[in-house]
PDB file of C-alpha atoms and ligand atoms in Angstrom:
ATOM      1  CA  MET Z   1      66.850 -10.965  18.895  1.00 92.00           C
ATOM      2  CA  THR Z   2      69.048 -10.153  15.719  1.00 96.00           C
ATOM      3  CA  ARG Z   3      71.476  -7.111  16.640  1.00 98.00           C
ATOM      4  CA  LEU Z   4      72.478  -5.042  13.530  1.00 98.00           C
ATOM      5  CA  VAL Z   5      74.386  -1.992  13.049  1.00 98.00           C
ATOM      6  CA  VAL Z   6      73.351   0.743  10.728  1.00 98.00           C
ATOM      7  CA  VAL Z   7      76.319   3.034   8.763  1.00 98.00           C
ATOM      8  CA  GLY Z   8      74.369   5.704   6.657  1.00 98.00           C
ATOM      9  CA  SER Z   9      72.887   8.755   6.567  1.00 98.00           C
ATOM     10  CA  ILE Z  10      70.287  10.305   8.291  1.00 98.00           C
ATOM     11  CA  ASN Z  11      68.448  13.452   6.478  1.00 98.00           C
ATOM     12  CA  MET Z  12      65.037  15.789   6.823  1.00 98.00           C
ATOM     13  CA  ASP Z  13      63.170  14.479   3.661  1.00 97.00           C
ATOM     14  CA  LEU Z  14      61.228  18.088   2.498  1.00 97.00           C
ATOM     15  CA  VAL Z  15      58.644  16.166   0.638  1.00 95.00           C
ATOM     16  CA  THR Z  16      56.087  17.660  -2.009  1.00 96.00           C
ATOM     17  CA  VAL Z  17      52.835  15.739  -3.444  1.00 95.00           C
ATOM     18  CA  ALA Z  18      52.026  16.819  -6.818  1.00 96.00           C
ATOM     19  CA  ARG Z  19      49.944  16.046  -9.640  1.00 95.00           C
ATOM     20  CA  HIS Z  20      52.891  15.519 -11.824  1.00 96.00           C
ATOM     21  CA  PHE Z  21      56.693  16.122 -11.925  1.00 97.00           C
ATOM     22  CA  PRO Z  22      57.634  19.622 -13.075  1.00 94.00           C
ATOM     23  CA  ALA Z  23      59.279  19.637 -16.675  1.00 95.00           C
ATOM     24  CA  PRO Z  24      62.399  21.738 -17.014  1.00 95.00           C
ATOM     25  CA  GLY Z  25      61.632  25.518 -16.386  1.00 96.00           C
ATOM     26  CA  GLU Z  26      57.844  24.572 -15.477  1.00 95.00           C
ATOM     27  CA  THR Z  27      56.477  25.837 -12.294  1.00 95.00           C
ATOM     28  CA  LEU Z  28      53.787  23.584 -10.558  1.00 94.00           C
ATOM     29  CA  LEU Z  29      51.209  24.213  -7.684  1.00 96.00           C
ATOM     30  CA  GLY Z  30      51.942  21.607  -5.031  1.00 96.00           C
ATOM     31  CA  GLU Z  31      49.224  19.645  -3.986  1.00 96.00           C
ATOM     32  CA  ARG Z  32      50.702  18.946   0.187  1.00 96.00           C
ATOM     33  CA  PHE Z  33      53.986  19.536   1.620  1.00 97.00           C
ATOM     34  CA  LEU Z  34      55.371  17.634   4.750  1.00 95.00           C
ATOM     35  CA  SER Z  35      58.644  17.211   6.596  1.00 96.00           C
ATOM     36  CA  VAL Z  36      59.483  13.728   7.544  1.00 97.00           C
ATOM     37  CA  HIS Z  37      62.532  11.822   8.771  1.00 98.00           C
ATOM     38  CA  GLY Z  38      64.660   9.719   6.152  1.00 98.00           C
ATOM     39  CA  GLY Z  39      67.999   9.211   4.963  1.00 98.00           C
ATOM     40  CA  LYS Z  40      68.725   5.945   3.480  1.00 98.00           C
ATOM     41  CA  GLY Z  41      70.469   4.750   6.633  1.00 98.00           C
ATOM     42  CA  GLY Z  42      68.249   6.247   9.527  1.00 98.00           C
ATOM     43  CA  ASN Z  43      65.051   4.608   7.470  1.00 98.00           C
ATOM     44  CA  GLN Z  44      67.221   1.136   7.048  1.00 98.00           C
ATOM     45  CA  ALA Z  45      67.639   1.232  11.268  1.00 98.00           C
ATOM     46  CA  VAL Z  46      63.999   2.026  11.269  1.00 98.00           C
ATOM     47  CA  ALA Z  47      62.323  -0.600   9.503  1.00 98.00           C
ATOM     48  CA  ALA Z  48      64.713  -3.182  11.198  1.00 98.00           C
ATOM     49  CA  ALA Z  49      64.075  -1.594  14.939  1.00 98.00           C
ATOM     50  CA  ARG Z  50      60.370  -1.776  13.676  1.00 98.00           C
ATOM     51  CA  LEU Z  51      60.417  -5.764  12.445  1.00 98.00           C
ATOM     52  CA  GLY Z  52      62.079  -6.661  16.045  1.00 98.00           C
ATOM     53  CA  ALA Z  53      66.305  -6.187  15.966  1.00 98.00           C
ATOM     54  CA  GLU Z  54      68.102  -4.272  18.494  1.00 98.00           C
ATOM     55  CA  VAL Z  55      69.911  -1.495  16.040  1.00 98.00           C
ATOM     56  CA  HIS Z  56      72.704   0.727  16.365  1.00 98.00           C
ATOM     57  CA  MET Z  57      73.227   3.657  14.501  1.00 98.00           C
ATOM     58  CA  VAL Z  58      76.945   4.950  13.038  1.00 98.00           C
ATOM     59  CA  GLY Z  59      75.811   8.732  11.328  1.00 98.00           C
ATOM     60  CA  ALA Z  60      76.688  12.024  11.449  1.00 98.00           C
ATOM     61  CA  LEU Z  61      74.076  15.049  12.257  1.00 98.00           C
ATOM     62  CA  GLY Z  62      75.004  18.912  11.977  1.00 98.00           C
ATOM     63  CA  ASP Z  63      74.167  21.938  14.498  1.00 97.00           C
ATOM     64  CA  ASP Z  64      70.774  22.748  12.876  1.00 97.00           C
ATOM     65  CA  ALA Z  65      67.096  22.729  14.037  1.00 95.00           C
ATOM     66  CA  PHE Z  66      66.868  19.215  11.814  1.00 98.00           C
ATOM     67  CA  ALA Z  67      69.319  17.248  14.274  1.00 98.00           C
ATOM     68  CA  GLN Z  68      67.601  17.055  17.244  1.00 97.00           C
ATOM     69  CA  ALA Z  69      64.067  16.292  15.704  1.00 98.00           C
ATOM     70  CA  LEU Z  70      66.075  13.316  13.644  1.00 98.00           C
ATOM     71  CA  CYS Z  71      68.154  12.626  17.012  1.00 98.00           C
ATOM     72  CA  ASP Z  72      64.409  12.162  18.796  1.00 98.00           C
ATOM     73  CA  ALA Z  73      62.715  10.392  15.851  1.00 98.00           C
ATOM     74  CA  LEU Z  74      65.557   7.386  15.915  1.00 98.00           C
ATOM     75  CA  ALA Z  75      65.803   7.500  19.601  1.00 98.00           C
ATOM     76  CA  ALA Z  76      61.908   7.015  19.788  1.00 98.00           C
ATOM     77  CA  GLU Z  77      62.448   3.987  17.725  1.00 98.00           C
ATOM     78  CA  GLY Z  78      64.457   2.138  20.510  1.00 98.00           C
ATOM     79  CA  ILE Z  79      67.743   2.564  17.716  1.00 98.00           C
ATOM     80  CA  ASP Z  80      70.751   3.156  19.607  1.00 98.00           C
ATOM     81  CA  LEU Z  81      72.445   6.334  18.764  1.00 98.00           C
ATOM     82  CA  GLU Z  82      75.944   6.182  20.877  1.00 98.00           C
ATOM     83  CA  HIS Z  83      77.575   6.599  17.526  1.00 98.00           C
ATOM     84  CA  VAL Z  84      75.536   9.000  16.068  1.00 98.00           C
ATOM     85  CA  ALA Z  85      78.371  12.426  15.606  1.00 98.00           C
ATOM     86  CA  ARG Z  86      77.096  15.699  16.235  1.00 98.00           C
ATOM     87  CA  ILE Z  87      79.211  18.075  13.516  1.00 98.00           C
ATOM     88  CA  ASP Z  88      79.555  21.802  14.310  1.00 97.00           C
ATOM     89  CA  HIS Z  89      78.698  24.638  11.984  1.00 97.00           C
ATOM     90  CA  CYS Z  90      77.512  21.740   9.416  1.00 98.00           C
ATOM     91  CA  SER Z  91      73.766  21.393   8.340  1.00 98.00           C
ATOM     92  CA  SER Z  92      71.915  18.046   8.793  1.00 98.00           C
ATOM     93  CA  GLY Z  93      71.313  16.189   5.362  1.00 98.00           C
ATOM     94  CA  THR Z  94      68.342  17.223   3.778  1.00 98.00           C
ATOM     95  CA  ALA Z  95      66.215  15.401   1.147  1.00 98.00           C
ATOM     96  CA  ALA Z  96      64.072  17.394  -1.460  1.00 97.00           C
ATOM     97  CA  ILE Z  97      61.381  15.081  -2.016  1.00 95.00           C
ATOM     98  CA  THR Z  98      58.299  15.264  -5.182  1.00 96.00           C
ATOM     99  CA  VAL Z  99      55.707  12.247  -4.561  1.00 93.00           C
ATOM    100  CA  SER Z 100      53.936  11.730  -7.591  1.00 94.00           C
ATOM    101  CA  GLY Z 101      51.611   8.807  -8.389  1.00 89.00           C
ATOM    102  CA  GLY Z 102      53.198   7.024  -5.943  1.00 82.00           C
ATOM    103  CA  GLU Z 103      56.653   7.794  -7.946  1.00 87.00           C
ATOM    104  CA  ASN Z 104      59.236   9.975  -6.261  1.00 90.00           C
ATOM    105  CA  GLN Z 105      62.062  12.051  -7.611  1.00 95.00           C
ATOM    106  CA  ILE Z 106      64.678  13.124  -4.891  1.00 93.00           C
ATOM    107  CA  ILE Z 107      67.608  15.627  -4.691  1.00 96.00           C
ATOM    108  CA  VAL Z 108      69.982  14.798  -1.387  1.00 96.00           C
ATOM    109  CA  VAL Z 109      72.036  17.694   0.208  1.00 97.00           C
ATOM    110  CA  PRO Z 110      74.436  15.603   2.027  1.00 97.00           C
ATOM    111  CA  GLY Z 111      75.252  18.112   4.879  1.00 98.00           C
ATOM    112  CA  ALA Z 112      76.462  16.132   7.953  1.00 98.00           C
ATOM    113  CA  ASN Z 113      76.330  12.888   6.411  1.00 98.00           C
ATOM    114  CA  ALA Z 114      79.417  14.103   4.011  1.00 98.00           C
ATOM    115  CA  ARG Z 115      81.389  14.433   7.314  1.00 98.00           C
ATOM    116  CA  LEU Z 116      80.954  10.760   8.626  1.00 98.00           C
ATOM    117  CA  THR Z 117      84.445   9.497   8.680  1.00 98.00           C
ATOM    118  CA  PRO Z 118      86.358   6.127   8.678  1.00 98.00           C
ATOM    119  CA  ASP Z 119      87.161   6.988  12.041  1.00 98.00           C
ATOM    120  CA  HIS Z 120      83.393   7.203  12.972  1.00 98.00           C
ATOM    121  CA  VAL Z 121      83.725   3.187  12.170  1.00 98.00           C
ATOM    122  CA  MET Z 122      86.761   2.470  13.615  1.00 98.00           C
ATOM    123  CA  ASN Z 123      85.228   4.081  16.934  1.00 98.00           C
ATOM    124  CA  ALA Z 124      82.275   1.508  16.437  1.00 98.00           C
ATOM    125  CA  GLN Z 125      84.490  -1.286  15.724  1.00 98.00           C
ATOM    126  CA  GLN Z 126      83.671  -3.099  18.881  1.00 98.00           C
ATOM    127  CA  LEU Z 127      79.928  -2.939  18.015  1.00 98.00           C
ATOM    128  CA  ILE Z 128      80.230  -4.091  14.795  1.00 98.00           C
ATOM    129  CA  ALA Z 129      82.341  -7.219  16.120  1.00 98.00           C
ATOM    130  CA  ARG Z 130      79.236  -8.039  18.048  1.00 98.00           C
ATOM    131  CA  ALA Z 131      76.428  -7.718  15.456  1.00 98.00           C
ATOM    132  CA  ASP Z 132      74.731 -10.418  13.272  1.00 98.00           C
ATOM    133  CA  ALA Z 133      74.665  -8.303  10.357  1.00 98.00           C
ATOM    134  CA  VAL Z 134      75.982  -4.709   9.154  1.00 98.00           C
ATOM    135  CA  LEU Z 135      74.139  -2.243   6.532  1.00 98.00           C
ATOM    136  CA  VAL Z 136      75.631   0.538   4.741  1.00 98.00           C
ATOM    137  CA  GLN Z 137      74.357   2.614   2.093  1.00 98.00           C
ATOM    138  CA  MET Z 138      76.079   4.940  -0.321  1.00 98.00           C
ATOM    139  CA  GLU Z 139      74.793   8.300   1.233  1.00 98.00           C
ATOM    140  CA  ILE Z 140      77.802   8.459   2.771  1.00 98.00           C
ATOM    141  CA  PRO Z 141      81.694   8.853   1.819  1.00 98.00           C
ATOM    142  CA  LEU Z 142      83.275   6.261  -0.174  1.00 98.00           C
ATOM    143  CA  GLU Z 143      85.995   5.814   1.948  1.00 98.00           C
ATOM    144  CA  THR Z 144      83.806   5.290   4.841  1.00 98.00           C
ATOM    145  CA  VAL Z 145      81.734   2.793   3.215  1.00 98.00           C
ATOM    146  CA  GLU Z 146      85.277   0.958   2.125  1.00 98.00           C
ATOM    147  CA  ALA Z 147      86.120   1.010   6.059  1.00 98.00           C
ATOM    148  CA  THR Z 148      83.020  -0.395   7.190  1.00 98.00           C
ATOM    149  CA  LEU Z 149      83.676  -3.177   4.364  1.00 98.00           C
ATOM    150  CA  ARG Z 150      87.018  -3.933   5.603  1.00 98.00           C
ATOM    151  CA  VAL Z 151      86.278  -3.604   9.433  1.00 98.00           C
ATOM    152  CA  ALA Z 152      83.060  -5.840   9.350  1.00 98.00           C
ATOM    153  CA  HIS Z 153      84.724  -8.552   7.386  1.00 98.00           C
ATOM    154  CA  ASP Z 154      87.976  -8.804   9.400  1.00 98.00           C
ATOM    155  CA  GLN Z 155      85.230  -9.372  12.224  1.00 97.00           C
ATOM    156  CA  HIS Z 156      83.780 -12.300  10.052  1.00 98.00           C
ATOM    157  CA  VAL Z 157      80.649 -10.231  10.164  1.00 98.00           C
ATOM    158  CA  PRO Z 158      78.113 -10.372   6.869  1.00 97.00           C
ATOM    159  CA  VAL Z 159      77.734  -6.874   5.378  1.00 98.00           C
ATOM    160  CA  ILE Z 160      74.945  -5.898   3.244  1.00 98.00           C
ATOM    161  CA  LEU Z 161      75.933  -2.913   0.795  1.00 98.00           C
ATOM    162  CA  ASN Z 162      73.135  -1.229  -0.693  1.00 98.00           C
ATOM    163  CA  PRO Z 163      74.242   0.507  -3.585  1.00 98.00           C
ATOM    164  CA  ALA Z 164      72.304   3.369  -3.646  1.00 97.00           C
ATOM    165  CA  PRO Z 165      72.898   6.124  -4.898  1.00 96.00           C
ATOM    166  CA  ALA Z 166      75.363   4.030  -7.046  1.00 95.00           C
ATOM    167  CA  GLN Z 167      78.829   4.683  -8.291  1.00 95.00           C
ATOM    168  CA  PRO Z 168      81.389   2.336  -9.635  1.00 95.00           C
ATOM    169  CA  LEU Z 169      83.237   0.321  -6.892  1.00 96.00           C
ATOM    170  CA  PRO Z 170      86.260  -1.328  -7.136  1.00 96.00           C
ATOM    171  CA  THR Z 171      85.941  -5.224  -7.438  1.00 96.00           C
ATOM    172  CA  GLU Z 172      87.854  -5.512  -4.343  1.00 97.00           C
ATOM    173  CA  TRP Z 173      85.271  -3.815  -2.068  1.00 97.00           C
ATOM    174  CA  LEU Z 174      82.487  -5.644  -3.595  1.00 97.00           C
ATOM    175  CA  GLN Z 175      84.054  -8.957  -2.649  1.00 97.00           C
ATOM    176  CA  LEU Z 176      84.085  -8.151   0.931  1.00 98.00           C
ATOM    177  CA  ALA Z 177      80.356  -7.763   0.906  1.00 98.00           C
ATOM    178  CA  ARG Z 178      78.390 -10.771   1.449  1.00 98.00           C
ATOM    179  CA  TYR Z 179      75.496  -9.366  -0.595  1.00 98.00           C
ATOM    180  CA  ILE Z 180      75.010  -5.856  -2.607  1.00 98.00           C
ATOM    181  CA  THR Z 181      71.106  -5.128  -3.122  1.00 98.00           C
ATOM    182  CA  PRO Z 182      70.889  -3.324  -6.199  1.00 98.00           C
ATOM    183  CA  ASN Z 183      68.419  -2.725  -8.556  1.00 96.00           C
ATOM    184  CA  GLN Z 184      69.356  -2.814 -12.564  1.00 95.00           C
ATOM    185  CA  HIS Z 185      70.278   0.333 -12.675  1.00 96.00           C
ATOM    186  CA  GLU Z 186      72.200   0.688  -9.755  1.00 97.00           C
ATOM    187  CA  LEU Z 187      73.834  -2.566 -10.906  1.00 97.00           C
ATOM    188  CA  ALA Z 188      74.809  -1.545 -13.975  1.00 97.00           C
ATOM    189  CA  THR Z 189      76.401   1.406 -12.405  1.00 97.00           C
ATOM    190  CA  LEU Z 190      78.470  -0.227 -10.079  1.00 96.00           C
ATOM    191  CA  LEU Z 191      79.897  -2.857 -12.923  1.00 95.00           C
ATOM    192  CA  CYS Z 192      80.194   0.242 -15.470  1.00 95.00           C
ATOM    193  CA  ALA Z 193      78.198  -2.033 -17.740  1.00 95.00           C
ATOM    194  CA  ASP Z 194      75.593  -1.040 -20.040  1.00 94.00           C
ATOM    195  CA  PRO Z 195      72.256  -0.710 -18.142  1.00 92.00           C
ATOM    196  CA  SER Z 196      70.276  -2.238 -20.731  1.00 93.00           C
ATOM    197  CA  GLU Z 197      72.325  -5.618 -20.496  1.00 94.00           C
ATOM    198  CA  ASP Z 198      69.974  -8.440 -19.534  1.00 94.00           C
ATOM    199  CA  PHE Z 199      69.938  -8.046 -15.363  1.00 95.00           C
ATOM    200  CA  ARG Z 200      70.431 -12.113 -15.120  1.00 95.00           C
ATOM    201  CA  ARG Z 201      74.074 -11.044 -17.050  1.00 95.00           C
ATOM    202  CA  LEU Z 202      74.780  -8.508 -15.009  1.00 96.00           C
ATOM    203  CA  MET Z 203      74.222 -10.402 -12.217  1.00 96.00           C
ATOM    204  CA  ARG Z 204      76.565 -13.269 -13.183  1.00 95.00           C
ATOM    205  CA  ARG Z 205      79.352 -10.583 -13.781  1.00 94.00           C
ATOM    206  CA  ALA Z 206      78.941  -9.258  -9.970  1.00 95.00           C
ATOM    207  CA  PRO Z 207      81.970 -10.149  -7.912  1.00 96.00           C
ATOM    208  CA  CYS Z 208      79.924 -10.894  -5.160  1.00 96.00           C
ATOM    209  CA  PRO Z 209      76.362 -12.700  -4.560  1.00 97.00           C
ATOM    210  CA  VAL Z 210      73.808 -10.386  -5.584  1.00 98.00           C
ATOM    211  CA  VAL Z 211      70.137  -9.779  -4.651  1.00 98.00           C
ATOM    212  CA  LEU Z 212      68.677  -7.670  -7.211  1.00 98.00           C
ATOM    213  CA  THR Z 213      65.616  -5.912  -6.813  1.00 97.00           C
ATOM    214  CA  ARG Z 214      62.696  -4.827  -9.450  1.00 94.00           C
ATOM    215  CA  GLY Z 215      60.268  -2.904  -7.562  1.00 90.00           C
ATOM    216  CA  ALA Z 216      56.975  -4.114  -8.130  1.00 89.00           C
ATOM    217  CA  GLU Z 217      57.945  -7.346  -9.909  1.00 94.00           C
ATOM    218  CA  GLY Z 218      59.990  -8.652  -6.403  1.00 97.00           C
ATOM    219  CA  ALA Z 219      63.498  -9.824  -6.131  1.00 98.00           C
ATOM    220  CA  TRP Z 220      66.128 -12.269  -8.005  1.00 98.00           C
ATOM    221  CA  PHE Z 221      69.299 -14.295  -6.357  1.00 98.00           C
ATOM    222  CA  ARG Z 222      71.019 -17.204  -6.548  1.00 96.00           C
ATOM    223  CA  GLU Z 223      70.560 -20.152  -4.016  1.00 92.00           C
ATOM    224  CA  GLU Z 224      73.222 -22.994  -4.586  1.00 88.00           C
ATOM    225  CA  GLY Z 225      73.813 -21.835  -7.613  1.00 89.00           C
ATOM    226  CA  GLU Z 226      70.432 -21.253  -9.594  1.00 94.00           C
ATOM    227  CA  LEU Z 227      68.943 -17.770  -9.995  1.00 96.00           C
ATOM    228  CA  GLN Z 228      65.468 -17.777  -8.305  1.00 97.00           C
ATOM    229  CA  HIS Z 229      63.039 -15.363  -8.967  1.00 98.00           C
ATOM    230  CA  GLN Z 230      60.902 -13.945  -6.199  1.00 97.00           C
ATOM    231  CA  GLU Z 231      56.901 -12.296  -7.379  1.00 97.00           C
ATOM    232  CA  GLY Z 232      56.160  -8.979  -5.796  1.00 96.00           C
ATOM    233  CA  PHE Z 233      53.126  -8.189  -3.389  1.00 96.00           C
ATOM    234  CA  THR Z 234      50.277  -6.558  -4.967  1.00 92.00           C
ATOM    235  CA  VAL Z 235      49.523  -3.107  -2.853  1.00 93.00           C
ATOM    236  CA  GLU Z 236      48.141   0.497  -3.632  1.00 93.00           C
ATOM    237  CA  ALA Z 237      51.346   2.257  -4.026  1.00 91.00           C
ATOM    238  CA  VAL Z 238      50.838   5.981  -2.393  1.00 92.00           C
ATOM    239  CA  ASP Z 239      54.979   6.514  -2.028  1.00 92.00           C
ATOM    240  CA  SER Z 240      57.695   4.433  -3.058  1.00 93.00           C
ATOM    241  CA  THR Z 241      60.194   6.696  -0.914  1.00 94.00           C
ATOM    242  CA  GLY Z 242      62.141   4.041   1.472  1.00 96.00           C
ATOM    243  CA  ALA Z 243      60.554   0.553   0.057  1.00 97.00           C
ATOM    244  CA  GLY Z 244      64.250  -0.023  -0.483  1.00 97.00           C
ATOM    245  CA  ASP Z 245      65.606   0.795   2.567  1.00 98.00           C
ATOM    246  CA  THR Z 246      62.509  -1.388   4.237  1.00 98.00           C
ATOM    247  CA  PHE Z 247      63.551  -4.098   1.727  1.00 98.00           C
ATOM    248  CA  ASN Z 248      67.320  -4.251   3.047  1.00 98.00           C
ATOM    249  CA  ALA Z 249      66.557  -4.037   6.849  1.00 98.00           C
ATOM    250  CA  ALA Z 250      64.152  -6.828   6.533  1.00 98.00           C
ATOM    251  CA  LEU Z 251      66.801  -8.810   4.549  1.00 98.00           C
ATOM    252  CA  ALA Z 252      69.262  -8.299   7.294  1.00 98.00           C
ATOM    253  CA  VAL Z 253      66.786  -9.088   9.506  1.00 98.00           C
ATOM    254  CA  PHE Z 254      65.617 -12.374   8.519  1.00 97.00           C
ATOM    255  CA  LEU Z 255      68.661 -13.641   7.185  1.00 96.00           C
ATOM    256  CA  HIS Z 256      69.267 -16.031   9.628  1.00 96.00           C
ATOM    257  CA  GLU Z 257      66.089 -17.900   8.434  1.00 96.00           C
ATOM    258  CA  GLY Z 258      67.850 -18.104   5.128  1.00 97.00           C
ATOM    259  CA  LEU Z 259      67.855 -16.354   2.032  1.00 97.00           C
ATOM    260  CA  PRO Z 260      65.076 -17.693   0.067  1.00 97.00           C
ATOM    261  CA  ILE Z 261      62.605 -16.596   3.527  1.00 97.00           C
ATOM    262  CA  ALA Z 262      64.668 -13.316   3.970  1.00 98.00           C
ATOM    263  CA  VAL Z 263      64.354 -12.305   0.596  1.00 98.00           C
ATOM    264  CA  ARG Z 264      60.481 -13.452   0.809  1.00 98.00           C
ATOM    265  CA  LYS Z 265      59.707 -11.363   3.589  1.00 98.00           C
ATOM    266  CA  ALA Z 266      61.939  -8.261   2.578  1.00 98.00           C
ATOM    267  CA  CYS Z 267      59.542  -8.366  -0.755  1.00 98.00           C
ATOM    268  CA  ALA Z 268      56.768  -8.620   1.814  1.00 98.00           C
ATOM    269  CA  ALA Z 269      57.316  -5.710   4.083  1.00 98.00           C
ATOM    270  CA  ALA Z 270      59.055  -3.208   1.148  1.00 98.00           C
ATOM    271  CA  ALA Z 271      55.477  -3.711  -0.184  1.00 97.00           C
ATOM    272  CA  LEU Z 272      53.784  -2.501   2.786  1.00 97.00           C
ATOM    273  CA  SER Z 273      56.173   0.277   3.020  1.00 97.00           C
ATOM    274  CA  VAL Z 274      54.748   1.638   0.059  1.00 96.00           C
ATOM    275  CA  THR Z 275      51.202   2.184   1.040  1.00 96.00           C
ATOM    276  CA  ARG Z 276      51.842   5.020   3.180  1.00 95.00           C
ATOM    277  CA  LEU Z 277      53.324   8.609   2.408  1.00 93.00           C
ATOM    278  CA  GLY Z 278      57.239   9.843   3.751  1.00 94.00           C
ATOM    279  CA  ALA Z 279      59.633   7.102   3.699  1.00 95.00           C
ATOM    280  CA  ARG Z 280      59.282   6.040   6.918  1.00 97.00           C
ATOM    281  CA  GLY Z 281      55.271   6.000   7.156  1.00 96.00           C
ATOM    282  CA  GLY Z 282      54.639   2.117   5.801  1.00 97.00           C
ATOM    283  CA  MET Z 283      57.304   0.629   7.537  1.00 98.00           C
ATOM    284  CA  PRO Z 284      55.695  -2.544   8.727  1.00 98.00           C
ATOM    285  CA  HIS Z 285      55.635  -4.460  12.365  1.00 98.00           C
ATOM    286  CA  PRO Z 286      56.132  -8.144  12.004  1.00 97.00           C
ATOM    287  CA  ALA Z 287      52.511  -9.098  12.209  1.00 97.00           C
ATOM    288  CA  GLU Z 288      51.295  -6.759   8.934  1.00 97.00           C
ATOM    289  CA  VAL Z 289      54.511  -8.619   7.135  1.00 98.00           C
ATOM    290  CA  ASP Z 290      53.035 -12.005   8.480  1.00 97.00           C
ATOM    291  CA  ALA Z 291      49.437 -11.055   7.616  1.00 96.00           C
ATOM    292  CA  LEU Z 292      50.768 -10.150   3.996  1.00 96.00           C
ATOM    293  CA  LEU Z 293      52.366 -13.230   3.640  1.00 96.00           C
ATOM    294  CA  ALA Z 294      49.101 -15.808   4.643  1.00 94.00           C
ATOM    295  CA  ARG Z 295      47.060 -13.511   2.419  1.00 90.00           C
ATOM    296  CA  GLN Z 296      49.313 -14.141  -0.522  1.00 80.00           C
ATOM    297  CA  HIS Z 297      48.723 -17.578   0.703  1.00 64.00           C
ATOM    298  CA  SER Z 298      45.145 -18.099   0.430  1.00 57.00           C
TER     299      SER Z 298
HETATM  300  O1  LIG X 301      65.322   5.821   0.229  1.00 71.31           O
HETATM  301  C1  LIG X 301      64.984   6.967   0.212  1.00 71.31           C
HETATM  302  C2  LIG X 301      65.281   7.985   0.927  1.00 71.31           C
HETATM  303  O2  LIG X 301      66.411   8.621   0.181  1.00 71.31           O
HETATM  304  C3  LIG X 301      64.940   9.392   1.974  1.00 71.31           C
HETATM  305  O3  LIG X 301      64.551   9.125   2.952  1.00 71.31           O
HETATM  306  C4  LIG X 301      65.878  10.525   1.598  1.00 71.31           C
HETATM  307  O4  LIG X 301      66.358  11.087   2.468  1.00 71.31           O
HETATM  308  C5  LIG X 301      66.436   9.788   0.351  1.00 71.31           C
HETATM  309  O5  LIG X 301      68.388   9.505   1.120  1.00 71.31           O
END
């Protein structure tokens, strides 16, 4: 069983489904509202657990009503929460999400996620040393991202850095990652480059291996020096929230099968994840991924 540590955010997602996205100054009547469990870290932990990994979470929750519900939801997926801190006098992370036509717009208020410190990562050092891989994203303080990269690198444990939401990062940090998994816009931001620059050129300029995601078009990566393209899988999209998280989790879970297979399974898992509402609604179990792969073959 793949053993993973996920260092990242845990949010309550407040989701409104609307016919279109409001323009500045416009008030719309929405069609539906739901509150669901999210956060890039929590989502990647859940997706990995559903795909069969043993998952340990390093994160932070506040002392509000959302905290217990978020905690219970992760525990129900079998995720170890020993390193999820409770921060007094602090709200849990929230994300206000609008979904329309399968696309989304998100505003995250980090709350307790902003209080996840390098010390929390240091406290999980032994756990990280025993992991097959570590997943980290950027909804937590940058110094905590750096600590995660350094601790895992020192222990020779591969880190998959999902640079979302993207900010420029020092080259030296990026070199500590086994893979980074940006989309084109995120890669340009990371490298302080022009987002309209050809993504293949951007990939060549990155100081570490890149698995570049392009939504329904699939993913690009380098294998034995050659640029490879894994096509996306055709599905009916309901909500793209959490697709990137599912991709990253699957990549980590299946990495031991080799990068091309891991990327293929990650594309399939991410496609399935968009077929239901809510970040975690469509996150698949292995049998669903296998069924989609088999359908694509026939
Ligand atoms: O990646 C999707 C996630 O981004 C949502 O669950 C939301 O919480 C935001 O963090």
